[in-house]
Structure formats: C-alpha cells, structure tokens
Amino acid sequence: MHTPFSLTGYRVGLRPICVDDVDAIMEWINDPAVTRNFANMSRTITRSQERDFLDGMIASDTDRLYAIVGSDGTHIGNAGIHKIYWPARNGRLGLVVGHTDAQGQGLGQEALRLLITLGFEQLGLHKLWMVHYRTNDRMRHIAIKHGFQREGLLRDEYFHAGTFHDMERHGLLEHEYRDLRGSW
C-alpha cells in the first residue's frame, strides 16, 4: 500500500481517491461530452465496474489516482499518474474534469500543475508523460504551456469509435519542471 498525499491549490485540491467517490464519478463517467478524449471509455461503465476500477487503483503499486476537489469540497474530476515504471521513475499523466459546469475555467490546468508537482516533489519521479489524440489542439497547447516537449507521433495507436487514431506524446523531465515551476 502506498502513502497518500494531498495538495491544495488556489481553487482546487487533490486528495487520494476512495471507493466512496464512486457516486460522484458516476454523475459524469458515462457522459460522452466529458469522456470523448478517452479511447478506453467508449462503453457504458456500471457502478460496479467503476467501484472495481477504484479498488484496483487504490491497491496499485504503479498507479496513483486522486480526486480533484473544488474549493467548496465538490468532487469535480479525477487526476492520476499511471503506469509508473519505478526503475526509470516515470509515469503517465491522466486528468478529467467531469463536471461540465467546472470546465473551461482553468481548473483542469490548476489540477495538472498540482499533479505534476506531486509527481516530482512527492513521488520523486524523473519524467512525466502524456498522450492525446493528434487532433486535440487544446491538449497540445496545455502540454506545451506547462513545459512538456513533444516526443513523437504514435501512428494508429488507439482504436476508438470504429477508427484508428494517431496519438501525440509529450514528456516533461524533472529538471525542466524545476526550471519552469516558478513561472506557474
């Protein structure tokens, strides 16, 4: 079992996910407007499946999943570092702001900064990386804004909605984070 960490920003905070979060997650997990950029979320997810997923995340040695909590305590989304490869100290970032009324206000970007800080400062990782649809210009902009470097194009990497999709990968190294964190 891993040690939980929590971080608080100006308008959002991150706290370790718990199975009691399942009801909040079920409010948005099956909304295509929220999950359209997640290839593995193309099917309806039941409460039981989501609870099993949360149990797995909580028990995992290679994943850290956090609830994104608004300043009023509302669970507005999830943020995680996944596929952590401890020998090389790297992990894949994932983030979703689930409540549509919380989208478009920069809360996801604030949660991303907290997640990056957690990865480097508390987990001691050397590299964080993310992938997104090649056509997702907004995510590309956010990655570059936060110091991530484009590492490549993964051709036909995901199959979603009956079509293969190219994915773009971005990475951020620990020393790049340390050079940029003050500008956030």
Short mmCIF file of N, CA and C in Angstrom, two decimals:
data_model
loop_
_atom_site.label_atom_id
_atom_site.label_comp_id
_atom_site.label_asym_id
_atom_site.label_seq_id
_atom_site.Cartn_x
_atom_site.Cartn_y
_atom_site.Cartn_z
N MET A 1 0.85 -1.18 0.00
CA MET A 1 0.00 0.00 0.00
C MET A 1 0.89 1.24 0.00
N HIS A 2 0.52 2.23 -0.73
CA HIS A 2 1.31 3.45 -0.83
C HIS A 2 0.79 4.50 0.13
N THR A 3 1.64 5.47 0.40
CA THR A 3 1.29 6.56 1.29
C THR A 3 0.50 7.60 0.52
N PRO A 4 -0.68 8.00 0.99
CA PRO A 4 -1.45 9.01 0.27
C PRO A 4 -0.87 10.41 0.49
N PHE A 5 -0.98 11.21 -0.54
CA PHE A 5 -0.58 12.61 -0.46
C PHE A 5 -1.77 13.47 -0.86
N SER A 6 -1.80 14.67 -0.41
CA SER A 6 -2.80 15.63 -0.82
C SER A 6 -2.12 16.96 -1.07
N LEU A 7 -2.60 17.68 -2.05
CA LEU A 7 -2.10 19.01 -2.37
C LEU A 7 -3.28 19.93 -2.59
N THR A 8 -3.11 21.17 -2.21
CA THR A 8 -4.17 22.16 -2.41
C THR A 8 -3.61 23.34 -3.18
N GLY A 9 -4.37 23.78 -4.18
CA GLY A 9 -4.01 24.95 -4.96
C GLY A 9 -4.90 26.11 -4.56
N TYR A 10 -5.08 27.04 -5.47
CA TYR A 10 -5.92 28.21 -5.19
C TYR A 10 -7.41 27.87 -5.25
N ARG A 11 -7.81 27.11 -6.29
CA ARG A 11 -9.23 26.83 -6.47
C ARG A 11 -9.57 25.35 -6.44
N VAL A 12 -8.57 24.50 -6.53
CA VAL A 12 -8.80 23.06 -6.47
C VAL A 12 -7.74 22.40 -5.60
N GLY A 13 -8.04 21.18 -5.20
CA GLY A 13 -7.08 20.37 -4.47
C GLY A 13 -7.11 18.96 -5.01
N LEU A 14 -6.09 18.20 -4.68
CA LEU A 14 -6.04 16.79 -5.00
C LEU A 14 -5.99 16.02 -3.70
N ARG A 15 -6.80 14.98 -3.62
CA ARG A 15 -6.75 14.07 -2.48
C ARG A 15 -6.84 12.65 -3.01
N PRO A 16 -6.31 11.69 -2.29
CA PRO A 16 -6.37 10.32 -2.78
C PRO A 16 -7.82 9.89 -3.03
N ILE A 17 -8.01 9.18 -4.11
CA ILE A 17 -9.33 8.65 -4.44
C ILE A 17 -9.73 7.61 -3.39
N CYS A 18 -11.02 7.45 -3.18
CA CYS A 18 -11.51 6.40 -2.29
C CYS A 18 -12.77 5.80 -2.91
N VAL A 19 -13.14 4.61 -2.45
CA VAL A 19 -14.31 3.94 -3.04
C VAL A 19 -15.58 4.74 -2.82
N ASP A 20 -15.62 5.56 -1.81
CA ASP A 20 -16.80 6.40 -1.57
C ASP A 20 -17.00 7.46 -2.65
N ASP A 21 -16.00 7.66 -3.50
CA ASP A 21 -16.10 8.63 -4.60
C ASP A 21 -16.90 8.09 -5.78
N VAL A 22 -17.26 6.83 -5.74
CA VAL A 22 -17.92 6.21 -6.89
C VAL A 22 -19.20 6.94 -7.30
N ASP A 23 -20.01 7.39 -6.36
CA ASP A 23 -21.26 8.07 -6.72
C ASP A 23 -21.00 9.39 -7.44
N ALA A 24 -20.01 10.15 -6.98
CA ALA A 24 -19.66 11.41 -7.65
C ALA A 24 -19.16 11.14 -9.06
N ILE A 25 -18.36 10.10 -9.22
CA ILE A 25 -17.82 9.77 -10.54
C ILE A 25 -18.92 9.32 -11.49
N MET A 26 -19.90 8.58 -10.97
CA MET A 26 -20.98 8.08 -11.82
C MET A 26 -21.82 9.21 -12.40
N GLU A 27 -21.76 10.40 -11.82
CA GLU A 27 -22.50 11.54 -12.35
C GLU A 27 -22.00 11.96 -13.73
N TRP A 28 -20.74 11.65 -14.06
CA TRP A 28 -20.19 12.10 -15.34
C TRP A 28 -19.46 11.03 -16.15
N ILE A 29 -19.18 9.89 -15.59
CA ILE A 29 -18.32 8.90 -16.26
C ILE A 29 -18.90 8.40 -17.59
N ASN A 30 -20.19 8.42 -17.75
CA ASN A 30 -20.81 7.95 -18.99
C ASN A 30 -21.28 9.08 -19.90
N ASP A 31 -20.84 10.28 -19.64
CA ASP A 31 -21.21 11.43 -20.46
C ASP A 31 -20.19 11.57 -21.60
N PRO A 32 -20.60 11.31 -22.84
CA PRO A 32 -19.65 11.39 -23.96
C PRO A 32 -19.01 12.77 -24.11
N ALA A 33 -19.70 13.81 -23.70
CA ALA A 33 -19.11 15.16 -23.79
C ALA A 33 -17.90 15.28 -22.86
N VAL A 34 -17.89 14.52 -21.78
CA VAL A 34 -16.79 14.56 -20.82
C VAL A 34 -15.68 13.59 -21.21
N THR A 35 -16.04 12.41 -21.67
CA THR A 35 -15.06 11.34 -21.89
C THR A 35 -14.66 11.15 -23.35
N ARG A 36 -15.03 12.06 -24.22
CA ARG A 36 -14.79 11.89 -25.66
C ARG A 36 -13.32 11.74 -26.01
N ASN A 37 -12.41 12.24 -25.20
CA ASN A 37 -10.99 12.16 -25.50
C ASN A 37 -10.31 10.95 -24.86
N PHE A 38 -11.11 10.04 -24.30
CA PHE A 38 -10.56 8.84 -23.67
C PHE A 38 -11.00 7.62 -24.48
N ALA A 39 -10.06 7.02 -25.19
CA ALA A 39 -10.38 5.90 -26.08
C ALA A 39 -10.92 4.70 -25.32
N ASN A 40 -10.49 4.50 -24.10
CA ASN A 40 -10.95 3.33 -23.35
C ASN A 40 -12.29 3.55 -22.65
N MET A 41 -12.94 4.65 -22.91
CA MET A 41 -14.22 4.94 -22.26
C MET A 41 -15.33 5.01 -23.30
N SER A 42 -15.30 4.11 -24.26
CA SER A 42 -16.30 4.14 -25.33
C SER A 42 -17.51 3.27 -25.02
N ARG A 43 -17.51 2.61 -23.89
CA ARG A 43 -18.65 1.77 -23.50
C ARG A 43 -19.22 2.30 -22.18
N THR A 44 -20.46 1.95 -21.92
CA THR A 44 -21.09 2.35 -20.67
C THR A 44 -20.43 1.63 -19.49
N ILE A 45 -20.13 2.38 -18.46
CA ILE A 45 -19.49 1.84 -17.26
C ILE A 45 -20.52 1.77 -16.16
N THR A 46 -20.66 0.61 -15.55
CA THR A 46 -21.61 0.43 -14.45
C THR A 46 -20.98 0.87 -13.13
N ARG A 47 -21.81 1.10 -12.15
CA ARG A 47 -21.32 1.46 -10.82
C ARG A 47 -20.39 0.38 -10.28
N SER A 48 -20.75 -0.88 -10.47
CA SER A 48 -19.93 -2.00 -10.01
C SER A 48 -18.56 -2.02 -10.70
N GLN A 49 -18.55 -1.76 -12.01
CA GLN A 49 -17.29 -1.71 -12.75
C GLN A 49 -16.41 -0.57 -12.25
N GLU A 50 -17.03 0.58 -12.01
CA GLU A 50 -16.25 1.73 -11.54
C GLU A 50 -15.71 1.47 -10.14
N ARG A 51 -16.50 0.85 -9.30
CA ARG A 51 -16.02 0.51 -7.95
C ARG A 51 -14.85 -0.47 -8.03
N ASP A 52 -14.93 -1.47 -8.90
CA ASP A 52 -13.82 -2.40 -9.08
C ASP A 52 -12.57 -1.68 -9.58
N PHE A 53 -12.78 -0.73 -10.52
CA PHE A 53 -11.66 0.07 -11.02
C PHE A 53 -11.01 0.85 -9.88
N LEU A 54 -11.82 1.50 -9.05
CA LEU A 54 -11.28 2.27 -7.92
C LEU A 54 -10.53 1.37 -6.95
N ASP A 55 -11.08 0.20 -6.66
CA ASP A 55 -10.39 -0.76 -5.78
C ASP A 55 -9.01 -1.09 -6.35
N GLY A 56 -8.96 -1.31 -7.66
CA GLY A 56 -7.69 -1.62 -8.32
C GLY A 56 -6.70 -0.47 -8.24
N MET A 57 -7.19 0.74 -8.44
CA MET A 57 -6.31 1.91 -8.38
C MET A 57 -5.77 2.11 -6.96
N ILE A 58 -6.62 1.92 -5.97
CA ILE A 58 -6.20 2.11 -4.58
C ILE A 58 -5.13 1.08 -4.19
N ALA A 59 -5.26 -0.13 -4.70
CA ALA A 59 -4.32 -1.21 -4.36
C ALA A 59 -3.05 -1.20 -5.22
N SER A 60 -3.04 -0.45 -6.30
CA SER A 60 -1.96 -0.50 -7.28
C SER A 60 -0.64 0.07 -6.74
N ASP A 61 0.45 -0.57 -7.15
CA ASP A 61 1.78 -0.05 -6.87
C ASP A 61 2.28 0.87 -7.99
N THR A 62 1.57 0.86 -9.13
CA THR A 62 2.04 1.61 -10.29
C THR A 62 1.08 2.70 -10.75
N ASP A 63 0.06 2.95 -9.96
CA ASP A 63 -0.91 4.00 -10.28
C ASP A 63 -1.21 4.80 -9.03
N ARG A 64 -1.39 6.10 -9.21
CA ARG A 64 -1.84 6.97 -8.13
C ARG A 64 -2.99 7.79 -8.68
N LEU A 65 -4.18 7.59 -8.12
CA LEU A 65 -5.37 8.29 -8.60
C LEU A 65 -5.88 9.22 -7.51
N TYR A 66 -6.21 10.44 -7.91
CA TYR A 66 -6.65 11.48 -6.98
C TYR A 66 -7.99 12.06 -7.43
N ALA A 67 -8.77 12.45 -6.46
CA ALA A 67 -9.98 13.22 -6.73
C ALA A 67 -9.58 14.68 -6.86
N ILE A 68 -10.11 15.34 -7.88
CA ILE A 68 -9.96 16.79 -7.99
C ILE A 68 -11.15 17.38 -7.24
N VAL A 69 -10.85 18.18 -6.24
CA VAL A 69 -11.88 18.71 -5.37
C VAL A 69 -11.90 20.23 -5.49
N GLY A 70 -13.08 20.80 -5.76
CA GLY A 70 -13.22 22.24 -5.83
C GLY A 70 -13.11 22.88 -4.46
N SER A 71 -13.01 24.18 -4.42
CA SER A 71 -12.84 24.90 -3.15
C SER A 71 -14.02 24.70 -2.21
N ASP A 72 -15.18 24.31 -2.77
CA ASP A 72 -16.34 24.04 -1.93
C ASP A 72 -16.43 22.58 -1.49
N GLY A 73 -15.40 21.78 -1.84
CA GLY A 73 -15.37 20.37 -1.46
C GLY A 73 -16.00 19.42 -2.46
N THR A 74 -16.55 19.94 -3.55
CA THR A 74 -17.19 19.12 -4.56
C THR A 74 -16.14 18.35 -5.37
N HIS A 75 -16.38 17.06 -5.55
CA HIS A 75 -15.51 16.21 -6.38
C HIS A 75 -15.84 16.52 -7.84
N ILE A 76 -14.93 17.22 -8.53
CA ILE A 76 -15.22 17.67 -9.89
C ILE A 76 -14.53 16.84 -10.98
N GLY A 77 -13.64 15.95 -10.59
CA GLY A 77 -12.94 15.14 -11.59
C GLY A 77 -11.88 14.28 -10.95
N ASN A 78 -11.09 13.65 -11.80
CA ASN A 78 -10.01 12.78 -11.35
C ASN A 78 -8.72 13.15 -12.04
N ALA A 79 -7.62 12.93 -11.35
CA ALA A 79 -6.29 13.14 -11.91
C ALA A 79 -5.40 12.00 -11.43
N GLY A 80 -4.57 11.50 -12.33
CA GLY A 80 -3.74 10.37 -11.92
C GLY A 80 -2.40 10.32 -12.60
N ILE A 81 -1.51 9.60 -11.97
CA ILE A 81 -0.23 9.23 -12.56
C ILE A 81 -0.30 7.71 -12.68
N HIS A 82 -0.21 7.23 -13.90
CA HIS A 82 -0.43 5.82 -14.19
C HIS A 82 0.79 5.20 -14.84
N LYS A 83 0.79 3.87 -14.86
CA LYS A 83 1.86 3.12 -15.49
C LYS A 83 3.23 3.56 -14.97
N ILE A 84 3.32 3.82 -13.68
CA ILE A 84 4.59 4.26 -13.11
C ILE A 84 5.59 3.11 -13.25
N TYR A 85 6.70 3.42 -13.87
CA TYR A 85 7.80 2.47 -14.00
C TYR A 85 8.88 2.93 -13.05
N TRP A 86 8.86 2.34 -11.86
CA TRP A 86 9.71 2.81 -10.76
C TRP A 86 11.21 2.75 -11.07
N PRO A 87 11.74 1.71 -11.78
CA PRO A 87 13.18 1.72 -12.06
C PRO A 87 13.64 2.97 -12.81
N ALA A 88 12.83 3.46 -13.76
CA ALA A 88 13.18 4.67 -14.51
C ALA A 88 12.51 5.91 -13.93
N ARG A 89 11.66 5.72 -12.92
CA ARG A 89 10.95 6.82 -12.25
C ARG A 89 10.17 7.69 -13.24
N ASN A 90 9.31 7.03 -14.05
CA ASN A 90 8.47 7.80 -14.96
C ASN A 90 7.04 7.30 -14.87
N GLY A 91 6.10 8.17 -15.24
CA GLY A 91 4.69 7.81 -15.19
C GLY A 91 3.87 8.65 -16.16
N ARG A 92 2.72 8.10 -16.52
CA ARG A 92 1.81 8.73 -17.49
C ARG A 92 0.73 9.52 -16.75
N LEU A 93 0.52 10.76 -17.16
CA LEU A 93 -0.50 11.61 -16.56
C LEU A 93 -1.85 11.40 -17.23
N GLY A 94 -2.89 11.49 -16.43
CA GLY A 94 -4.26 11.48 -16.94
C GLY A 94 -5.11 12.40 -16.08
N LEU A 95 -6.02 13.10 -16.71
CA LEU A 95 -6.83 14.07 -15.97
C LEU A 95 -8.15 14.26 -16.68
N VAL A 96 -9.22 14.34 -15.89
CA VAL A 96 -10.54 14.65 -16.46
C VAL A 96 -11.30 15.53 -15.47
N VAL A 97 -11.80 16.64 -15.97
CA VAL A 97 -12.73 17.47 -15.18
C VAL A 97 -14.11 16.99 -15.60
N GLY A 98 -14.79 16.31 -14.69
CA GLY A 98 -16.03 15.64 -15.01
C GLY A 98 -17.26 16.53 -15.02
N HIS A 99 -17.32 17.46 -14.11
CA HIS A 99 -18.50 18.33 -14.05
C HIS A 99 -18.40 19.39 -15.13
N THR A 100 -19.36 19.37 -16.04
CA THR A 100 -19.30 20.30 -17.17
C THR A 100 -19.35 21.76 -16.73
N ASP A 101 -20.00 22.06 -15.60
CA ASP A 101 -20.03 23.45 -15.12
C ASP A 101 -18.68 23.89 -14.56
N ALA A 102 -17.76 22.96 -14.35
CA ALA A 102 -16.42 23.30 -13.87
C ALA A 102 -15.41 23.37 -15.01
N GLN A 103 -15.84 23.05 -16.22
CA GLN A 103 -14.94 23.05 -17.37
C GLN A 103 -14.79 24.46 -17.92
N GLY A 104 -13.65 24.69 -18.57
CA GLY A 104 -13.41 25.97 -19.22
C GLY A 104 -13.05 27.10 -18.28
N GLN A 105 -12.72 26.78 -17.04
CA GLN A 105 -12.38 27.81 -16.06
C GLN A 105 -10.92 27.72 -15.61
N GLY A 106 -10.14 26.85 -16.23
CA GLY A 106 -8.75 26.68 -15.85
C GLY A 106 -8.54 25.76 -14.66
N LEU A 107 -9.61 25.12 -14.18
CA LEU A 107 -9.47 24.24 -13.01
C LEU A 107 -8.67 22.99 -13.36
N GLY A 108 -8.84 22.48 -14.57
CA GLY A 108 -8.06 21.33 -15.01
C GLY A 108 -6.58 21.65 -15.10
N GLN A 109 -6.25 22.84 -15.56
CA GLN A 109 -4.85 23.24 -15.64
C GLN A 109 -4.24 23.39 -14.25
N GLU A 110 -5.02 23.93 -13.31
CA GLU A 110 -4.53 24.03 -11.94
C GLU A 110 -4.32 22.64 -11.35
N ALA A 111 -5.26 21.73 -11.61
CA ALA A 111 -5.11 20.35 -11.13
C ALA A 111 -3.90 19.68 -11.78
N LEU A 112 -3.65 19.97 -13.06
CA LEU A 112 -2.49 19.42 -13.74
C LEU A 112 -1.20 19.90 -13.07
N ARG A 113 -1.12 21.18 -12.74
CA ARG A 113 0.07 21.70 -12.06
C ARG A 113 0.28 21.01 -10.71
N LEU A 114 -0.81 20.78 -9.98
CA LEU A 114 -0.71 20.07 -8.70
C LEU A 114 -0.24 18.64 -8.93
N LEU A 115 -0.76 17.98 -9.96
CA LEU A 115 -0.39 16.61 -10.26
C LEU A 115 1.09 16.52 -10.65
N ILE A 116 1.54 17.45 -11.45
CA ILE A 116 2.96 17.49 -11.84
C ILE A 116 3.82 17.69 -10.59
N THR A 117 3.45 18.63 -9.74
CA THR A 117 4.18 18.87 -8.50
C THR A 117 4.23 17.62 -7.65
N LEU A 118 3.11 16.96 -7.51
CA LEU A 118 3.04 15.73 -6.73
C LEU A 118 3.99 14.68 -7.31
N GLY A 119 3.97 14.53 -8.62
CA GLY A 119 4.83 13.53 -9.27
C GLY A 119 6.30 13.75 -9.03
N PHE A 120 6.73 14.99 -9.16
CA PHE A 120 8.15 15.27 -8.99
C PHE A 120 8.55 15.46 -7.53
N GLU A 121 7.76 16.22 -6.78
CA GLU A 121 8.15 16.58 -5.42
C GLU A 121 7.86 15.48 -4.40
N GLN A 122 6.74 14.79 -4.53
CA GLN A 122 6.37 13.82 -3.51
C GLN A 122 6.65 12.37 -3.93
N LEU A 123 6.47 12.06 -5.19
CA LEU A 123 6.74 10.69 -5.63
C LEU A 123 8.18 10.50 -6.10
N GLY A 124 8.88 11.60 -6.33
CA GLY A 124 10.28 11.50 -6.72
C GLY A 124 10.50 10.99 -8.13
N LEU A 125 9.55 11.25 -9.03
CA LEU A 125 9.69 10.78 -10.40
C LEU A 125 10.68 11.65 -11.17
N HIS A 126 11.24 11.08 -12.22
CA HIS A 126 12.19 11.78 -13.08
C HIS A 126 11.52 12.33 -14.34
N LYS A 127 10.45 11.66 -14.78
CA LYS A 127 9.79 12.06 -16.01
C LYS A 127 8.30 11.79 -15.92
N LEU A 128 7.52 12.74 -16.40
CA LEU A 128 6.07 12.58 -16.55
C LEU A 128 5.76 12.71 -18.04
N TRP A 129 4.82 11.90 -18.50
CA TRP A 129 4.47 11.94 -19.92
C TRP A 129 2.97 11.83 -20.09
N MET A 130 2.50 12.26 -21.24
CA MET A 130 1.07 12.17 -21.56
C MET A 130 0.91 11.90 -23.04
N VAL A 131 -0.21 11.31 -23.38
CA VAL A 131 -0.57 11.14 -24.78
C VAL A 131 -1.97 11.72 -24.99
N HIS A 132 -2.19 12.20 -26.21
CA HIS A 132 -3.51 12.72 -26.55
C HIS A 132 -3.72 12.52 -28.05
N TYR A 133 -5.00 12.56 -28.45
CA TYR A 133 -5.29 12.49 -29.88
C TYR A 133 -4.50 13.56 -30.62
N ARG A 134 -3.95 13.21 -31.76
CA ARG A 134 -3.20 14.18 -32.56
C ARG A 134 -4.04 15.39 -32.89
N THR A 135 -5.35 15.21 -32.99
CA THR A 135 -6.26 16.29 -33.36
C THR A 135 -6.69 17.14 -32.17
N ASN A 136 -6.25 16.80 -30.96
CA ASN A 136 -6.66 17.53 -29.77
C ASN A 136 -5.73 18.74 -29.56
N ASP A 137 -6.02 19.81 -30.28
CA ASP A 137 -5.18 21.01 -30.22
C ASP A 137 -5.16 21.64 -28.83
N ARG A 138 -6.26 21.55 -28.13
CA ARG A 138 -6.33 22.15 -26.79
C ARG A 138 -5.35 21.46 -25.84
N MET A 139 -5.29 20.11 -25.88
CA MET A 139 -4.38 19.39 -25.01
C MET A 139 -2.94 19.65 -25.39
N ARG A 140 -2.66 19.75 -26.68
CA ARG A 140 -1.31 20.08 -27.14
C ARG A 140 -0.88 21.43 -26.58
N HIS A 141 -1.78 22.41 -26.67
CA HIS A 141 -1.49 23.75 -26.15
C HIS A 141 -1.21 23.70 -24.65
N ILE A 142 -2.02 22.98 -23.90
CA ILE A 142 -1.85 22.88 -22.45
C ILE A 142 -0.52 22.19 -22.12
N ALA A 143 -0.18 21.13 -22.84
CA ALA A 143 1.08 20.43 -22.60
C ALA A 143 2.27 21.36 -22.80
N ILE A 144 2.28 22.06 -23.92
CA ILE A 144 3.39 22.97 -24.22
C ILE A 144 3.44 24.11 -23.20
N LYS A 145 2.29 24.63 -22.83
CA LYS A 145 2.21 25.71 -21.85
C LYS A 145 2.83 25.30 -20.51
N HIS A 146 2.75 24.01 -20.20
CA HIS A 146 3.28 23.52 -18.93
C HIS A 146 4.67 22.91 -19.07
N GLY A 147 5.35 23.21 -20.18
CA GLY A 147 6.75 22.82 -20.35
C GLY A 147 7.00 21.46 -20.96
N PHE A 148 5.96 20.74 -21.33
CA PHE A 148 6.14 19.43 -21.94
C PHE A 148 6.72 19.59 -23.34
N GLN A 149 7.58 18.66 -23.70
CA GLN A 149 8.18 18.63 -25.03
C GLN A 149 7.51 17.53 -25.84
N ARG A 150 7.26 17.81 -27.11
CA ARG A 150 6.69 16.78 -28.00
C ARG A 150 7.75 15.71 -28.22
N GLU A 151 7.37 14.47 -27.94
CA GLU A 151 8.31 13.36 -28.08
C GLU A 151 8.03 12.52 -29.32
N GLY A 152 6.86 12.66 -29.89
CA GLY A 152 6.61 11.91 -31.10
C GLY A 152 5.15 11.68 -31.40
N LEU A 153 4.94 11.09 -32.56
CA LEU A 153 3.61 10.74 -33.03
C LEU A 153 3.51 9.23 -33.04
N LEU A 154 2.47 8.70 -32.42
CA LEU A 154 2.20 7.27 -32.38
C LEU A 154 1.09 6.99 -33.40
N ARG A 155 1.47 6.44 -34.54
CA ARG A 155 0.53 6.26 -35.64
C ARG A 155 -0.45 5.13 -35.34
N ASP A 156 -1.74 5.38 -35.59
CA ASP A 156 -2.80 4.38 -35.38
C ASP A 156 -2.68 3.70 -34.01
N GLU A 157 -2.38 4.47 -32.99
CA GLU A 157 -2.13 3.93 -31.65
C GLU A 157 -3.40 3.46 -30.94
N TYR A 158 -4.50 4.19 -31.11
CA TYR A 158 -5.76 3.84 -30.44
C TYR A 158 -6.82 3.52 -31.46
N PHE A 159 -7.68 2.60 -31.10
CA PHE A 159 -8.86 2.28 -31.91
C PHE A 159 -10.06 2.69 -31.09
N HIS A 160 -10.81 3.65 -31.60
CA HIS A 160 -11.95 4.21 -30.87
C HIS A 160 -13.03 4.59 -31.86
N ALA A 161 -14.27 4.26 -31.53
CA ALA A 161 -15.43 4.60 -32.36
C ALA A 161 -15.25 4.11 -33.80
N GLY A 162 -14.70 2.92 -33.94
CA GLY A 162 -14.58 2.30 -35.25
C GLY A 162 -13.44 2.80 -36.12
N THR A 163 -12.54 3.61 -35.55
CA THR A 163 -11.46 4.21 -36.33
C THR A 163 -10.15 4.17 -35.55
N PHE A 164 -9.05 4.00 -36.28
CA PHE A 164 -7.74 4.13 -35.66
C PHE A 164 -7.39 5.61 -35.57
N HIS A 165 -6.70 5.96 -34.48
CA HIS A 165 -6.33 7.36 -34.23
C HIS A 165 -4.84 7.47 -33.94
N ASP A 166 -4.24 8.50 -34.52
CA ASP A 166 -2.86 8.84 -34.17
C ASP A 166 -2.87 9.54 -32.82
N MET A 167 -1.83 9.26 -32.03
CA MET A 167 -1.68 9.89 -30.72
C MET A 167 -0.36 10.65 -30.69
N GLU A 168 -0.36 11.75 -29.98
CA GLU A 168 0.83 12.56 -29.81
C GLU A 168 1.31 12.38 -28.37
N ARG A 169 2.60 12.23 -28.19
CA ARG A 169 3.16 12.05 -26.85
C ARG A 169 4.02 13.26 -26.49
N HIS A 170 3.85 13.71 -25.24
CA HIS A 170 4.65 14.81 -24.68
C HIS A 170 5.27 14.34 -23.37
N GLY A 171 6.46 14.84 -23.07
CA GLY A 171 7.13 14.48 -21.83
C GLY A 171 7.73 15.70 -21.14
N LEU A 172 7.83 15.61 -19.83
CA LEU A 172 8.43 16.66 -19.01
C LEU A 172 9.41 16.00 -18.06
N LEU A 173 10.67 16.46 -18.10
CA LEU A 173 11.70 15.92 -17.22
C LEU A 173 11.77 16.74 -15.94
N GLU A 174 12.29 16.12 -14.91
CA GLU A 174 12.35 16.77 -13.60
C GLU A 174 13.08 18.11 -13.66
N HIS A 175 14.23 18.19 -14.33
CA HIS A 175 14.96 19.46 -14.37
C HIS A 175 14.20 20.53 -15.16
N GLU A 176 13.42 20.12 -16.16
CA GLU A 176 12.59 21.09 -16.89
C GLU A 176 11.50 21.64 -15.99
N TYR A 177 10.91 20.75 -15.19
CA TYR A 177 9.89 21.18 -14.21
C TYR A 177 10.50 22.18 -13.23
N ARG A 178 11.65 21.88 -12.70
CA ARG A 178 12.28 22.76 -11.70
C ARG A 178 12.58 24.13 -12.31
N ASP A 179 12.96 24.17 -13.58
CA ASP A 179 13.23 25.44 -14.25
C ASP A 179 11.96 26.25 -14.49
N LEU A 180 10.80 25.58 -14.66
CA LEU A 180 9.57 26.26 -15.03
C LEU A 180 8.61 26.53 -13.88
N ARG A 181 8.71 25.80 -12.80
CA ARG A 181 7.65 25.84 -11.77
C ARG A 181 7.40 27.23 -11.21
N GLY A 182 8.39 28.07 -11.14
CA GLY A 182 8.17 29.42 -10.62
C GLY A 182 7.31 30.28 -11.52
N SER A 183 7.28 29.95 -12.82
CA SER A 183 6.50 30.76 -13.76
C SER A 183 5.02 30.39 -13.74
N TRP A 184 4.66 29.32 -13.05
CA TRP A 184 3.27 28.91 -12.97
C TRP A 184 2.55 29.81 -12.01
#
